[in-house]
C-alpha cells in the first residue's frame, strides 16, 4: 500500500471534481434504478397506482408457465444466433475484400457499405416494412418479375418468414459497421505476414483462413459481445416499428415483450422480473463468449 | 512485351471478376432500398400503389411540403437553427 505515492491534496481535489459528477449521475440514474428494478421484481405492481403487494418469488415462478415469454425467448435466441453469425461472417469477408484485394475501387465499397449504419434504426424499419409490403413492396414484385413468383410471401405477416425478415434488416443495417471494425483489425496486422504468405504461394482463401482469422480472434470475441447486445437493443426497435410482435407473437422479442408487459398490460412487477432475467442472460452470454475467445487464443 | 502486359491485364480482370461481381451485388442490395426510397418520395400515392418500380411522372415536391407541415416539424421548427 505504501508503495503508491500519495498525490498532493490539490490534485486529489481536482480528480474528485472531475469524477464526482459522473459518479453521482451513474449511481442515481443507472445503479439505483437497476437495484430498484431488481427489488420491484418481487412485487405485484401496476407501476401506475401506488398499490404494491409483496409476493416473493411468484413472478419468478410464473416465468416457467408463461408460454408467450417462452416464445419471445426462443425468437430472441434465434435472432441472436442467426444474426450474429451471419453479420460477423459477412463483415469479415467484406472487410477482407475491402482491405486485401487488389480491386481499384475497394475504398468506394467500404464507404457505401458503411452508409446504412449512419441511418436511424427507426427510418430503416419503416423503409424495410415498405419493401416487405405484400402489395406495394419491391421485394415481392422483384421476385415475380424474375420468374420466382412462387417465392412471394407477405413477409411480415407469416409466422415462418417474419423472423428471417427482421434478421435480414439487422444484417443489412450492421454488416458495414462491423466490417469497418474488422478492416481496422486487418490493417493492424503486419503487412509483411501477408507478403510472406503470398511469396510462399498461398491463395487468398488460404490467407483468409490461416492469417486473418487466427490473428483477429480477440477482435472477433469482442465484436461478438457487441453484436449480441446490439441485436438485443435493435431488435426491440425493429420489431416495434415493423411488426408490433405480430403475427400472434411470432416476432416478439424479449425486450419487446417486457415493454408490452410493463406499459400495455400494466404488469410492472413481472416486467421487472423479465428485465432481471434478460440482464442475467446477457451477462452469462458475454461471459461465455469471452471465455470461448480466450480458450481459442 | 506489350501483348504480354495486355494479356496479364486481361487475366487479372477475369480473376477479379467473381469478387467484383459479389461486391456489385452487395452494392445494389445496400444502395437500392435507399434510392427507391428517394424516388418513391416524389411519387403520388396512386403511382406508388399502381407500380412500385415506375419513375415518377411528375416530381411531387408537395410531398415534402406536406411532411414539413406535420405537427412534429412545427414543433422542431421552433429551434432557431432551422
Short mmCIF file of C-alpha atoms in Angstrom, two decimals:
data_model
loop_
_atom_site.label_atom_id
_atom_site.label_comp_id
_atom_site.label_asym_id
_atom_site.label_seq_id
_atom_site.Cartn_x
_atom_site.Cartn_y
_atom_site.Cartn_z
CA UNK A 1 0.00 0.00 0.00
CA UNK A 2 2.82 2.36 0.83
CA UNK A 3 4.43 1.72 -2.49
CA UNK A 4 1.91 4.05 -4.11
CA UNK A 5 2.95 7.62 -3.62
CA UNK A 6 0.10 9.75 -2.34
CA UNK A 7 -0.97 12.54 -4.65
CA UNK A 8 -0.98 16.11 -3.33
CA UNK A 9 -4.30 17.32 -1.94
CA UNK A 10 -4.86 19.81 -4.74
CA UNK A 11 -4.56 17.07 -7.34
CA UNK A 12 -6.82 14.76 -5.35
CA UNK A 13 -9.43 17.51 -5.22
CA UNK A 14 -9.11 18.04 -8.97
CA UNK A 15 -9.66 14.34 -9.66
CA UNK A 16 -12.61 14.30 -7.29
CA UNK A 17 -14.30 17.22 -9.07
CA UNK A 18 -13.74 15.51 -12.40
CA UNK A 19 -15.01 12.09 -11.39
CA UNK A 20 -17.61 13.19 -8.85
CA UNK A 21 -20.45 14.38 -11.13
CA UNK A 22 -20.15 11.37 -13.42
CA UNK A 23 -20.09 9.07 -10.41
CA UNK A 24 -23.17 10.69 -8.85
CA UNK A 25 -25.06 10.55 -12.17
CA UNK A 26 -24.13 6.91 -12.68
CA UNK A 27 -25.28 5.97 -9.20
CA UNK A 28 -28.55 7.88 -9.40
CA UNK A 29 -29.54 7.06 -12.97
CA UNK A 30 -28.07 3.60 -13.51
CA UNK A 31 -27.21 1.73 -10.34
CA UNK A 32 -30.14 2.77 -8.13
CA UNK A 33 -32.75 2.18 -10.90
CA UNK A 34 -31.20 -1.23 -11.59
CA UNK A 35 -31.41 -2.16 -7.91
CA UNK A 36 -34.95 -0.75 -7.80
CA UNK A 37 -35.89 -2.91 -10.78
CA UNK A 38 -34.49 -5.94 -9.02
CA UNK A 39 -36.46 -5.03 -5.88
CA UNK A 40 -39.65 -4.44 -7.90
CA UNK A 41 -39.42 -7.91 -9.40
CA UNK A 42 -40.67 -9.29 -6.05
CA UNK A 43 -43.84 -7.18 -6.14
CA UNK A 44 -47.22 -7.35 -7.77
CA UNK A 45 -47.41 -3.80 -9.04
CA UNK A 46 -49.02 -1.85 -11.88
CA UNK A 47 -46.44 0.90 -11.84
CA UNK A 48 -49.25 3.45 -12.08
CA UNK A 49 -51.16 3.25 -8.82
CA UNK A 50 -49.29 3.30 -5.54
CA UNK A 51 -50.54 -0.18 -4.70
CA UNK A 52 -47.73 -2.68 -4.34
CA UNK A 53 -48.02 -6.15 -2.93
CA UNK A 54 -45.04 -8.22 -1.92
CA UNK A 55 -45.38 -11.67 -3.50
CA UNK A 56 -41.86 -13.04 -3.14
CA UNK A 57 -40.77 -15.37 -5.90
CA UNK A 58 -44.20 -15.76 -7.53
CA UNK A 59 -43.13 -13.66 -10.53
CA UNK A 60 -40.15 -15.92 -11.00
CA UNK A 61 -42.37 -19.00 -10.78
CA UNK A 62 -44.70 -17.57 -13.40
CA UNK A 63 -41.78 -17.38 -15.86
CA UNK A 64 -41.90 -21.17 -16.14
CA UNK A 65 -45.59 -21.19 -17.15
CA UNK A 66 -45.66 -18.14 -19.42
CA UNK A 67 -45.73 -19.56 -22.97
CA UNK A 68 -45.69 -16.07 -24.52
CA UNK A 69 -42.42 -15.39 -22.76
CA UNK A 70 -41.02 -18.72 -23.92
CA UNK A 71 -41.93 -17.79 -27.49
CA UNK A 72 -40.23 -14.42 -27.08
CA UNK A 73 -37.09 -16.01 -25.64
CA UNK A 74 -36.92 -18.54 -28.46
CA UNK A 75 -37.33 -15.76 -31.02
CA UNK A 76 -34.58 -13.73 -29.38
CA UNK A 77 -32.23 -16.70 -29.28
CA UNK A 78 -32.92 -17.40 -32.95
CA UNK A 79 -32.28 -13.77 -33.88
CA UNK A 80 -29.09 -13.61 -31.82
CA UNK A 81 -27.78 -16.91 -33.13
CA UNK A 82 -28.54 -16.31 -36.79
CA UNK A 83 -27.96 -12.56 -36.77
CA UNK A 84 -24.58 -12.64 -35.04
CA UNK A 85 -23.15 -15.42 -37.17
CA UNK A 86 -24.35 -14.04 -40.50
CA UNK A 87 -23.48 -10.40 -39.71
CA UNK A 88 -19.99 -11.16 -38.45
CA UNK A 89 -19.18 -13.69 -41.19
CA UNK A 90 -20.32 -11.30 -43.87
CA UNK A 91 -18.50 -8.41 -42.22
CA UNK A 92 -15.27 -10.44 -42.07
CA UNK A 93 -15.42 -11.41 -45.73
CA UNK A 94 -16.27 -7.87 -46.80
CA UNK A 95 -13.50 -6.42 -44.63
CA UNK A 96 -11.02 -8.85 -46.14
CA UNK A 97 -12.07 -7.90 -49.65
CA UNK A 98 -12.04 -4.18 -48.86
CA UNK A 99 -8.52 -4.24 -47.42
CA UNK A 100 -6.57 -7.08 -49.01
CA UNK A 101 -7.95 -7.41 -52.53
CA UNK A 102 -6.35 -5.60 -55.45
CA UNK A 103 -9.59 -4.09 -56.69
CA UNK A 104 -9.08 -0.46 -57.56
CA UNK A 105 -12.43 0.71 -56.19
CA UNK A 106 -12.27 -1.01 -52.79
CA UNK A 107 -12.36 2.29 -50.85
CA UNK A 108 -15.63 3.11 -52.60
CA UNK A 109 -17.11 -0.23 -51.48
CA UNK A 110 -16.07 0.49 -47.91
CA UNK A 111 -17.79 3.86 -47.88
CA UNK A 112 -21.01 2.62 -49.48
CA UNK A 113 -21.26 -0.44 -47.23
CA UNK A 114 -20.97 1.77 -44.17
CA UNK A 115 -23.85 4.08 -45.15
CA UNK A 116 -26.72 2.01 -43.64
CA UNK A 117 -25.27 2.30 -40.15
CA UNK A 118 -25.45 6.09 -40.14
CA UNK A 119 -29.22 6.00 -40.76
CA UNK A 120 -31.59 5.97 -37.82
CA UNK A 121 -32.91 2.50 -36.97
CA UNK A 122 -36.46 3.85 -36.99
CA UNK A 123 -36.13 5.09 -40.56
CA UNK A 124 -34.63 1.79 -41.65
CA UNK A 125 -37.50 -0.11 -40.02
CA UNK A 126 -40.11 1.97 -41.83
CA UNK A 127 -38.24 1.73 -45.14
CA UNK A 128 -37.98 -2.04 -44.95
CA UNK A 129 -41.56 -2.54 -43.88
CA UNK A 130 -42.45 -0.85 -47.19
CA UNK A 131 -40.03 -3.09 -49.06
CA UNK A 132 -41.62 -6.18 -47.48
CA UNK A 133 -45.13 -4.87 -48.12
CA UNK A 134 -47.11 -7.64 -49.88
CA UNK A 135 -48.79 -5.31 -52.41
CA UNK A 136 -46.63 -2.25 -52.99
CA UNK A 137 -43.31 -3.65 -51.77
CA UNK A 138 -40.46 -4.07 -54.25
CA UNK A 139 -39.29 -7.42 -52.88
CA UNK A 140 -42.41 -9.31 -53.94
CA UNK A 141 -42.69 -7.63 -57.32
CA UNK A 142 -38.96 -8.19 -57.90
CA UNK A 143 -39.41 -11.91 -57.26
CA UNK A 144 -42.47 -12.02 -59.51
CA UNK A 145 -40.65 -10.16 -62.29
CA UNK A 146 -37.67 -12.53 -62.40
CA UNK A 147 -39.98 -15.52 -62.55
CA UNK A 148 -39.86 -16.63 -58.95
CA UNK A 149 -43.48 -15.71 -58.30
CA UNK A 150 -43.91 -18.83 -56.20
CA UNK A 151 -41.49 -17.40 -53.62
CA UNK A 152 -43.55 -14.31 -52.85
CA UNK A 153 -44.75 -14.03 -49.30
CA UNK A 154 -46.41 -11.43 -47.17
CA UNK A 155 -43.06 -11.31 -45.44
CA UNK A 156 -44.07 -9.65 -42.20
CA UNK A 157 -47.42 -11.41 -41.98
CA UNK A 158 -46.40 -15.07 -41.94
CA UNK A 159 -45.03 -16.82 -38.90
CA UNK A 160 -42.35 -18.61 -40.90
CA UNK A 161 -40.90 -15.55 -42.64
CA UNK A 162 -41.25 -12.74 -40.12
CA UNK A 163 -38.14 -13.51 -38.05
CA UNK A 164 -35.78 -14.01 -41.02
CA UNK A 165 -37.16 -10.79 -42.50
CA UNK A 166 -36.37 -8.80 -39.34
CA UNK A 167 -32.99 -10.52 -39.07
CA UNK A 168 -32.17 -9.60 -42.67
CA UNK A 169 -32.80 -5.95 -41.87
CA UNK A 170 -30.40 -6.22 -38.95
CA UNK A 171 -27.73 -7.72 -41.19
CA UNK A 172 -28.32 -5.03 -43.81
CA UNK A 173 -28.02 -2.37 -41.14
CA UNK A 174 -24.96 -3.61 -39.28
CA UNK A 175 -22.74 -5.64 -41.64
CA UNK A 176 -21.00 -2.44 -42.74
CA UNK A 177 -20.41 -1.28 -39.18
CA UNK A 178 -18.65 -4.47 -38.14
CA UNK A 179 -16.87 -4.52 -41.49
CA UNK A 180 -15.19 -1.23 -40.58
CA UNK A 181 -14.15 -2.67 -37.21
CA UNK A 182 -12.67 -5.77 -38.85
CA UNK A 183 -11.00 -3.66 -41.53
CA UNK A 184 -9.25 -1.70 -38.80
CA UNK A 185 -8.19 -5.00 -37.25
CA UNK A 186 -6.85 -6.35 -40.55
CA UNK A 187 -4.96 -3.12 -41.19
CA UNK A 188 -3.41 -3.59 -37.77
CA UNK A 189 -1.89 -6.90 -38.88
CA UNK A 190 1.67 -6.54 -40.12
CA UNK A 191 1.52 -6.47 -43.93
CA UNK A 192 4.75 -8.47 -44.16
CA UNK A 193 2.85 -11.53 -42.94
CA UNK A 194 0.56 -11.34 -45.95
CA UNK A 195 3.51 -10.68 -48.25
CA UNK A 196 5.38 -13.71 -46.93
CA UNK A 197 2.29 -15.85 -47.46
CA UNK A 198 1.92 -14.51 -50.98
CA UNK A 199 5.54 -15.33 -51.81
CA UNK A 200 5.01 -18.84 -50.48
CA UNK A 201 2.11 -19.16 -52.88
CA UNK A 202 -0.85 -19.00 -50.53
CA UNK A 203 -4.14 -18.21 -52.24
CA UNK A 204 -6.48 -15.50 -50.97
CA UNK A 205 -8.73 -18.07 -49.34
CA UNK A 206 -5.78 -19.65 -47.53
CA UNK A 207 -4.61 -16.22 -46.38
CA UNK A 208 -8.08 -15.51 -45.06
CA UNK A 209 -8.39 -18.72 -43.08
CA UNK A 210 -4.83 -19.10 -41.80
CA UNK A 211 -3.74 -15.49 -41.25
CA UNK A 212 -6.70 -13.17 -40.88
CA UNK A 213 -8.96 -15.38 -38.79
CA UNK A 214 -6.41 -16.51 -36.16
CA UNK A 215 -4.93 -13.03 -35.76
CA UNK A 216 -8.35 -11.43 -35.35
CA UNK A 217 -9.56 -13.90 -32.72
CA UNK A 218 -9.62 -11.37 -29.89
CA UNK A 219 -11.39 -8.79 -32.01
CA UNK A 220 -13.96 -11.37 -33.08
CA UNK A 221 -14.64 -12.20 -29.42
CA UNK A 222 -15.24 -8.54 -28.58
CA UNK A 223 -17.39 -7.90 -31.65
CA UNK A 224 -19.48 -10.96 -30.82
CA UNK A 225 -20.36 -9.47 -27.44
CA UNK A 226 -21.07 -6.09 -29.05
CA UNK A 227 -23.18 -7.71 -31.75
CA UNK A 228 -25.25 -9.67 -29.24
CA UNK A 229 -26.04 -6.59 -27.17
CA UNK A 230 -26.69 -4.66 -30.37
CA UNK A 231 -29.21 -7.28 -31.52
CA UNK A 232 -30.94 -7.24 -28.13
CA UNK A 233 -31.40 -3.47 -28.40
CA UNK A 234 -32.02 -3.08 -32.14
CA UNK A 235 -34.48 -5.97 -32.39
CA UNK A 236 -36.77 -4.13 -29.98
CA UNK A 237 -36.84 -1.05 -32.21
CA UNK A 238 -37.24 -3.02 -35.41
CA UNK A 239 -39.98 -5.25 -34.04
CA UNK A 240 -41.90 -2.35 -32.52
CA UNK A 241 -41.85 -0.44 -35.80
CA UNK A 242 -42.14 -3.23 -38.35
CA UNK A 243 -44.41 -5.87 -36.86
CA UNK A 244 -45.51 -4.94 -33.35
CA UNK A 245 -44.96 -8.57 -32.37
CA UNK A 246 -47.46 -9.80 -34.94
CA UNK A 247 -48.48 -12.33 -36.17
CA UNK A 248 -49.53 -13.88 -32.86
CA UNK A 249 -46.28 -13.16 -31.09
CA UNK A 250 -44.19 -14.86 -33.77
CA UNK A 251 -41.86 -11.88 -33.91
CA UNK A 252 -41.99 -10.77 -30.27
CA UNK A 253 -38.50 -10.48 -28.82
CA UNK A 254 -37.78 -10.46 -25.12
CA UNK A 255 -37.36 -6.69 -24.67
CA UNK A 256 -40.49 -6.06 -26.72
CA UNK A 257 -42.42 -8.50 -24.53
CA UNK A 258 -41.06 -6.77 -21.43
CA UNK A 259 -42.16 -3.37 -22.73
CA UNK A 260 -45.59 -4.73 -23.57
CA UNK A 261 -45.98 -6.31 -20.14
CA UNK A 262 -44.96 -3.14 -18.35
CA UNK A 263 -46.70 -0.40 -20.29
CA UNK A 264 -49.62 -2.05 -22.08
CA UNK A 265 -50.60 -4.80 -19.67
CA UNK A 266 -49.52 -2.69 -16.66
CA UNK A 267 -47.89 -5.69 -15.02
CA UNK A 268 -44.88 -3.78 -13.82
CA UNK A 269 -43.50 -6.24 -11.30
CA UNK A 270 -43.49 -9.10 -13.78
CA UNK A 271 -41.85 -6.90 -16.41
CA UNK A 272 -39.06 -6.17 -13.97
CA UNK A 273 -38.66 -9.92 -13.45
CA UNK A 274 -38.17 -10.30 -17.19
CA UNK A 275 -35.67 -7.43 -17.11
CA UNK A 276 -33.66 -9.18 -14.39
CA UNK A 277 -33.77 -12.38 -16.44
CA UNK A 278 -32.55 -10.53 -19.54
CA UNK A 279 -29.74 -8.94 -17.59
CA UNK A 280 -28.64 -12.31 -16.22
CA UNK A 281 -28.82 -13.88 -19.69
CA UNK A 282 -26.85 -11.06 -21.31
CA UNK A 283 -24.24 -11.27 -18.56
CA UNK A 284 -23.90 -15.03 -18.97
CA UNK A 285 -23.70 -14.77 -22.75
CA UNK A 286 -20.94 -12.18 -22.71
CA UNK A 287 -19.08 -14.17 -20.06
CA UNK A 288 -19.38 -17.28 -22.21
CA UNK A 289 -18.17 -15.61 -25.40
CA UNK A 290 -15.25 -14.01 -23.53
CA UNK A 291 -14.30 -17.44 -22.19
CA UNK A 292 -14.63 -19.04 -25.61
CA UNK A 293 -12.43 -16.48 -27.35
CA UNK A 294 -9.88 -16.72 -24.53
CA UNK A 295 -9.72 -20.51 -24.85
CA UNK A 296 -9.31 -20.38 -28.60
CA UNK A 297 -6.41 -17.98 -28.44
CA UNK B 1 6.16 -7.31 -74.42
CA UNK B 2 3.18 -5.07 -74.99
CA UNK B 3 0.93 -8.01 -75.76
CA UNK B 4 2.07 -9.86 -72.66
CA UNK B 5 1.23 -6.87 -70.50
CA UNK B 6 -2.20 -6.69 -72.04
CA UNK B 7 -2.91 -10.37 -71.57
CA UNK B 8 -1.75 -10.07 -67.96
CA UNK B 9 -4.25 -7.30 -67.51
CA UNK B 10 -6.97 -9.43 -69.02
CA UNK B 11 -6.14 -12.39 -66.76
CA UNK B 12 -6.21 -10.08 -63.75
CA UNK B 13 -9.57 -8.71 -64.87
CA UNK B 14 -11.05 -12.20 -65.23
CA UNK B 15 -9.65 -13.33 -61.90
CA UNK B 16 -11.10 -10.28 -60.21
CA UNK B 17 -14.49 -10.78 -61.83
CA UNK B 18 -16.13 -13.06 -59.20
CA UNK B 19 -15.08 -10.82 -56.29
CA UNK B 20 -16.15 -7.72 -58.17
CA UNK B 21 -19.48 -9.31 -59.05
CA UNK B 22 -20.02 -10.24 -55.39
CA UNK B 23 -19.28 -6.70 -54.28
CA UNK B 24 -21.50 -5.24 -57.00
CA UNK B 25 -24.45 -7.35 -55.79
CA UNK B 26 -23.71 -6.12 -52.29
CA UNK B 27 -23.69 -2.52 -53.51
CA UNK B 28 -27.06 -2.99 -55.19
CA UNK B 29 -28.55 -4.53 -52.04
CA UNK B 30 -27.27 -1.64 -49.92
CA UNK B 31 -27.95 1.26 -52.25
CA UNK B 32 -31.14 0.20 -54.00
CA UNK B 33 -33.52 0.47 -50.98
CA UNK B 34 -32.22 3.96 -50.25
CA UNK B 35 -32.53 5.01 -53.88
CA UNK B 36 -36.01 3.50 -54.09
CA UNK B 37 -36.94 5.49 -51.02
CA UNK B 38 -35.73 8.70 -52.66
CA UNK B 39 -37.50 8.05 -55.96
CA UNK B 40 -40.75 6.97 -54.31
CA UNK B 41 -40.79 10.12 -52.20
CA UNK B 42 -41.50 12.10 -55.38
CA UNK B 43 -44.45 9.95 -56.47
CA UNK B 44 -48.13 10.40 -55.79
CA UNK B 45 -49.99 7.80 -53.75
CA UNK B 46 -51.76 6.44 -56.84
CA UNK B 47 -48.46 5.91 -58.64
CA UNK B 48 -46.99 4.10 -55.62
CA UNK B 49 -49.97 1.78 -55.46
CA UNK B 50 -50.00 1.15 -59.21
CA UNK B 51 -46.38 0.19 -59.76
CA UNK B 52 -43.54 0.32 -57.23
CA UNK B 53 -40.91 0.32 -60.00
CA UNK B 54 -42.13 3.21 -62.13
CA UNK B 55 -40.36 6.52 -62.11
CA UNK B 56 -42.47 9.48 -61.00
CA UNK B 57 -44.31 11.03 -63.95
CA UNK B 58 -44.10 14.43 -62.32
CA UNK B 59 -41.94 15.39 -59.37
CA UNK B 60 -44.35 15.77 -56.48
CA UNK B 61 -42.46 18.20 -54.31
CA UNK B 62 -45.65 18.79 -52.35
CA UNK B 63 -44.89 15.52 -50.51
CA UNK B 64 -42.01 17.33 -48.84
CA UNK B 65 -44.15 20.37 -48.11
CA UNK B 66 -46.80 18.14 -46.55
CA UNK B 67 -44.21 16.36 -44.45
CA UNK B 68 -42.85 19.70 -43.32
CA UNK B 69 -46.34 20.84 -42.32
CA UNK B 70 -46.98 17.94 -39.93
CA UNK B 71 -47.12 18.72 -36.28
CA UNK B 72 -43.77 17.26 -35.28
CA UNK B 73 -41.93 19.56 -37.66
CA UNK B 74 -43.87 22.56 -36.46
CA UNK B 75 -42.53 21.82 -33.02
CA UNK B 76 -39.00 21.23 -34.21
CA UNK B 77 -39.11 24.40 -36.31
CA UNK B 78 -39.14 26.37 -33.10
CA UNK B 79 -35.48 25.54 -32.76
CA UNK B 80 -33.84 28.75 -34.01
CA UNK B 81 -31.24 26.94 -36.10
CA UNK B 82 -33.81 25.67 -38.57
#
